[in-house]
């Protein structure tokens, strides 16, 4: 392997490493703004076969680290998740290399096209039955609140594009100065122009975002008091049928304790009640009496069995009079965790032994408390912007997430999860609360600020009053308009390059 090929391979590996260390569990999230630059350089300066290898190396390093949590379902699930997600890296790198080389994009066009193409493939990665947004680099910025205030217009794709754009500028600067003996003063005009544009846009975004945050501090709306239970029950206990009554007693004690704080509604975590609802009449009666004793509404996570004997991951709403008002079943299931994304004929040959077999729900939730509608989503669904947006469009004034991230043990998946919630709150300008079995339970305001939380494996109760401002945003109502504009811009760059090429040929 010659020096150039080796350099490109090392740069691709560097990107994979930088992406891995910039994830939410490390205090290195600013690195995500430049982490893609080495990969951009490697793919642009490789031939087609090399671009595939470089993308593979970057993707596998990143995804093996990111999806380390999948080990709890078996090493085969971990490897499968990492490989599936890495295929998107490979298709991105290979297609980018082809477009640059075959269509012959100019240096100026390359600078703007690369981040656009990254966004295109990032959204493809989150689509379909095995789609996972988990790993979108924008999630690393969940503490950068001023940046998040553009998401009510752009969704997560605004921050994502800005970050990829930053990496593209860094890549172009690095490429030029290394090829021109570090002559900084002679940078081409197009690089200087894009650098200035980026600085102006980011500065404007930060100033705008801070003004939104300052404005919202002084606004007041309807009030509702919520209590979130975090029992921190070990998964070995939850899966032990002999411990069922211990779990029930723990949840009862915490519910009675929370009721003393006079909340309007109490949220239990995902699958926190160890019985099939509403099939078990005794279980329904038990929860009905408990809600009457507490004098408060309750949302309880539990599995339910359908007429065809299939199982669903569900949430059940009891009011303060003990009536079971309705249920909601999880619509977005975890691939390789809650279902096996393989054709029926192939499943009997699969080696995935710990994969559960749930059936997805089909409808959004329709819960109310104090005549205030709220949306409920379950676990993995908060990774998908459309789930929360649909609830808000249906009239939800706040969003509740119930989850059991105890499956992930000490892996940082719970920290990743809370970052999704932050974006969903900001995108829809809505309060979001999360009740998690082992953590992280949290209350997040309409700007994406975490107001209160319980850390991982910390048993306890959060009780807090929510200030319900006007929910719903441009993004909630119209969805991915900004994303489609990015798609259109990428297409324009390609058309422009083809047009310029034809002019050169026919001169």
PDB file of N, CA, C and O in Angstrom, residues 224-229 255-267 294-297 320 369-370 461-465:
ATOM      1  N   UNK A 224     -49.447  22.136  35.326  1.00  0.00           N
ATOM      2  CA  UNK A 224     -49.817  20.763  35.671  1.00  0.00           C
ATOM      3  C   UNK A 224     -48.643  20.132  36.410  1.00  0.00           C
ATOM      4  O   UNK A 224     -47.483  20.389  36.089  1.00  0.00           O
ATOM      5  N   UNK A 225     -48.955  19.349  37.421  1.00  0.00           N
ATOM      6  CA  UNK A 225     -47.913  18.773  38.272  1.00  0.00           C
ATOM      7  C   UNK A 225     -47.783  17.282  37.969  1.00  0.00           C
ATOM      8  O   UNK A 225     -48.765  16.541  38.011  1.00  0.00           O
ATOM      9  N   UNK A 226     -46.563  16.861  37.663  1.00  0.00           N
ATOM     10  CA  UNK A 226     -46.327  15.461  37.307  1.00  0.00           C
ATOM     11  C   UNK A 226     -45.357  14.822  38.301  1.00  0.00           C
ATOM     12  O   UNK A 226     -44.508  15.502  38.884  1.00  0.00           O
ATOM     13  N   UNK A 227     -45.510  13.526  38.492  1.00  0.00           N
ATOM     14  CA  UNK A 227     -44.568  12.755  39.307  1.00  0.00           C
ATOM     15  C   UNK A 227     -44.029  11.613  38.454  1.00  0.00           C
ATOM     16  O   UNK A 227     -44.792  10.935  37.743  1.00  0.00           O
ATOM     17  N   UNK A 228     -42.728  11.408  38.505  1.00  0.00           N
ATOM     18  CA  UNK A 228     -42.056  10.365  37.724  1.00  0.00           C
ATOM     19  C   UNK A 228     -41.403   9.381  38.675  1.00  0.00           C
ATOM     20  O   UNK A 228     -40.646   9.788  39.570  1.00  0.00           O
ATOM     21  N   UNK A 229     -41.688   8.109  38.500  1.00  0.00           N
ATOM     22  CA  UNK A 229     -41.128   7.075  39.372  1.00  0.00           C
ATOM     23  C   UNK A 229     -39.907   6.443  38.714  1.00  0.00           C
ATOM     24  O   UNK A 229     -39.960   6.041  37.553  1.00  0.00           O
ATOM     25  N   UNK A 255     -45.557   4.779  44.520  1.00  0.00           N
ATOM     26  CA  UNK A 255     -46.745   5.501  44.067  1.00  0.00           C
ATOM     27  C   UNK A 255     -47.416   6.225  45.229  1.00  0.00           C
ATOM     28  O   UNK A 255     -47.814   7.396  45.105  1.00  0.00           O
ATOM     29  N   UNK A 256     -47.548   5.540  46.368  1.00  0.00           N
ATOM     30  CA  UNK A 256     -48.151   6.168  47.555  1.00  0.00           C
ATOM     31  C   UNK A 256     -47.289   7.333  48.052  1.00  0.00           C
ATOM     32  O   UNK A 256     -47.812   8.373  48.475  1.00  0.00           O
ATOM     33  N   UNK A 257     -45.984   7.158  47.989  1.00  0.00           N
ATOM     34  CA  UNK A 257     -45.079   8.236  48.398  1.00  0.00           C
ATOM     35  C   UNK A 257     -45.214   9.441  47.461  1.00  0.00           C
ATOM     36  O   UNK A 257     -45.249  10.589  47.896  1.00  0.00           O
ATOM     37  N   UNK A 258     -45.311   9.160  46.161  1.00  0.00           N
ATOM     38  CA  UNK A 258     -45.462  10.242  45.182  1.00  0.00           C
ATOM     39  C   UNK A 258     -46.799  10.954  45.360  1.00  0.00           C
ATOM     40  O   UNK A 258     -46.884  12.180  45.210  1.00  0.00           O
ATOM     41  N   UNK A 259     -47.849  10.199  45.709  1.00  0.00           N
ATOM     42  CA  UNK A 259     -49.183  10.785  45.872  1.00  0.00           C
ATOM     43  C   UNK A 259     -49.212  11.827  46.981  1.00  0.00           C
ATOM     44  O   UNK A 259     -50.014  12.774  46.936  1.00  0.00           O
ATOM     45  N   UNK A 260     -48.357  11.659  47.983  1.00  0.00           N
ATOM     46  CA  UNK A 260     -48.298  12.636  49.078  1.00  0.00           C
ATOM     47  C   UNK A 260     -47.838  14.013  48.601  1.00  0.00           C
ATOM     48  O   UNK A 260     -48.063  15.024  49.270  1.00  0.00           O
ATOM     49  N   UNK A 261     -47.212  14.054  47.434  1.00  0.00           N
ATOM     50  CA  UNK A 261     -46.732  15.325  46.873  1.00  0.00           C
ATOM     51  C   UNK A 261     -47.817  16.012  46.036  1.00  0.00           C
ATOM     52  O   UNK A 261     -47.575  17.072  45.465  1.00  0.00           O
ATOM     53  N   UNK A 262     -48.990  15.395  45.959  1.00  0.00           N
ATOM     54  CA  UNK A 262     -50.168  15.939  45.285  1.00  0.00           C
ATOM     55  C   UNK A 262     -49.962  16.238  43.793  1.00  0.00           C
ATOM     56  O   UNK A 262     -50.284  17.326  43.313  1.00  0.00           O
ATOM     57  N   UNK A 263     -49.471  15.279  43.046  1.00  0.00           N
ATOM     58  CA  UNK A 263     -49.350  15.503  41.598  1.00  0.00           C
ATOM     59  C   UNK A 263     -50.703  15.306  40.923  1.00  0.00           C
ATOM     60  O   UNK A 263     -51.623  14.705  41.485  1.00  0.00           O
ATOM     61  N   UNK A 264     -50.821  15.802  39.721  1.00  0.00           N
ATOM     62  CA  UNK A 264     -52.024  15.562  38.931  1.00  0.00           C
ATOM     63  C   UNK A 264     -51.961  14.210  38.236  1.00  0.00           C
ATOM     64  O   UNK A 264     -53.002  13.630  37.904  1.00  0.00           O
ATOM     65  N   UNK A 265     -50.734  13.728  37.995  1.00  0.00           N
ATOM     66  CA  UNK A 265     -50.568  12.449  37.313  1.00  0.00           C
ATOM     67  C   UNK A 265     -49.221  11.841  37.689  1.00  0.00           C
ATOM     68  O   UNK A 265     -48.237  12.568  37.897  1.00  0.00           O
ATOM     69  N   UNK A 266     -49.203  10.516  37.808  1.00  0.00           N
ATOM     70  CA  UNK A 266     -47.983   9.775  38.146  1.00  0.00           C
ATOM     71  C   UNK A 266     -47.623   8.872  36.962  1.00  0.00           C
ATOM     72  O   UNK A 266     -48.475   8.149  36.443  1.00  0.00           O
ATOM     73  N   UNK A 267     -46.368   8.921  36.553  1.00  0.00           N
ATOM     74  CA  UNK A 267     -45.898   8.095  35.446  1.00  0.00           C
ATOM     75  C   UNK A 267     -45.011   6.970  35.957  1.00  0.00           C
ATOM     76  O   UNK A 267     -44.025   7.209  36.654  1.00  0.00           O
ATOM     77  N   UNK A 294     -54.791   6.922  45.756  1.00  0.00           N
ATOM     78  CA  UNK A 294     -53.893   8.068  45.582  1.00  0.00           C
ATOM     79  C   UNK A 294     -54.648   9.328  45.161  1.00  0.00           C
ATOM     80  O   UNK A 294     -54.169  10.447  45.372  1.00  0.00           O
ATOM     81  N   UNK A 295     -55.806   9.133  44.547  1.00  0.00           N
ATOM     82  CA  UNK A 295     -56.569  10.286  44.081  1.00  0.00           C
ATOM     83  C   UNK A 295     -55.892  11.015  42.937  1.00  0.00           C
ATOM     84  O   UNK A 295     -56.033  12.238  42.809  1.00  0.00           O
ATOM     85  N   UNK A 296     -55.194  10.260  42.116  1.00  0.00           N
ATOM     86  CA  UNK A 296     -54.469  10.878  41.001  1.00  0.00           C
ATOM     87  C   UNK A 296     -54.483   9.947  39.797  1.00  0.00           C
ATOM     88  O   UNK A 296     -54.639   8.723  39.935  1.00  0.00           O
ATOM     89  N   UNK A 297     -54.307  10.538  38.618  1.00  0.00           N
ATOM     90  CA  UNK A 297     -54.194   9.736  37.411  1.00  0.00           C
ATOM     91  C   UNK A 297     -52.856   9.006  37.398  1.00  0.00           C
ATOM     92  O   UNK A 297     -51.883   9.456  38.015  1.00  0.00           O
ATOM     93  N   UNK A 320     -58.175   9.241  38.227  1.00  0.00           N
ATOM     94  CA  UNK A 320     -58.200   9.277  39.701  1.00  0.00           C
ATOM     95  C   UNK A 320     -59.411   8.550  40.277  1.00  0.00           C
ATOM     96  O   UNK A 320     -59.455   8.275  41.481  1.00  0.00           O
ATOM     97  N   UNK A 369     -55.427  14.683  31.058  1.00  0.00           N
ATOM     98  CA  UNK A 369     -55.498  14.852  32.506  1.00  0.00           C
ATOM     99  C   UNK A 369     -55.853  16.313  32.769  1.00  0.00           C
ATOM    100  O   UNK A 369     -55.298  17.216  32.135  1.00  0.00           O
ATOM    101  N   UNK A 370     -56.829  16.539  33.647  1.00  0.00           N
ATOM    102  CA  UNK A 370     -57.337  17.889  33.903  1.00  0.00           C
ATOM    103  C   UNK A 370     -57.757  18.573  32.597  1.00  0.00           C
ATOM    104  O   UNK A 370     -57.560  19.767  32.405  1.00  0.00           O
ATOM    105  N   UNK A 461     -37.975   9.699  43.164  1.00  0.00           N
ATOM    106  CA  UNK A 461     -39.172  10.294  42.569  1.00  0.00           C
ATOM    107  C   UNK A 461     -38.864  11.723  42.163  1.00  0.00           C
ATOM    108  O   UNK A 461     -38.226  12.467  42.920  1.00  0.00           O
ATOM    109  N   UNK A 462     -39.303  12.101  40.991  1.00  0.00           N
ATOM    110  CA  UNK A 462     -39.266  13.507  40.579  1.00  0.00           C
ATOM    111  C   UNK A 462     -40.700  14.004  40.561  1.00  0.00           C
ATOM    112  O   UNK A 462     -41.572  13.390  39.943  1.00  0.00           O
ATOM    113  N   UNK A 463     -40.953  15.094  41.251  1.00  0.00           N
ATOM    114  CA  UNK A 463     -42.275  15.710  41.221  1.00  0.00           C
ATOM    115  C   UNK A 463     -42.079  17.189  40.900  1.00  0.00           C
ATOM    116  O   UNK A 463     -41.377  17.900  41.630  1.00  0.00           O
ATOM    117  N   UNK A 464     -42.682  17.623  39.810  1.00  0.00           N
ATOM    118  CA  UNK A 464     -42.437  18.997  39.369  1.00  0.00           C
ATOM    119  C   UNK A 464     -43.649  19.531  38.611  1.00  0.00           C
ATOM    120  O   UNK A 464     -44.335  18.813  37.905  1.00  0.00           O
ATOM    121  N   UNK A 465     -43.865  20.822  38.793  1.00  0.00           N
ATOM    122  CA  UNK A 465     -44.945  21.493  38.072  1.00  0.00           C
ATOM    123  C   UNK A 465     -44.433  21.950  36.713  1.00  0.00           C
ATOM    124  O   UNK A 465     -43.361  22.544  36.607  1.00  0.00           O
TER     125      UNK A 465
END
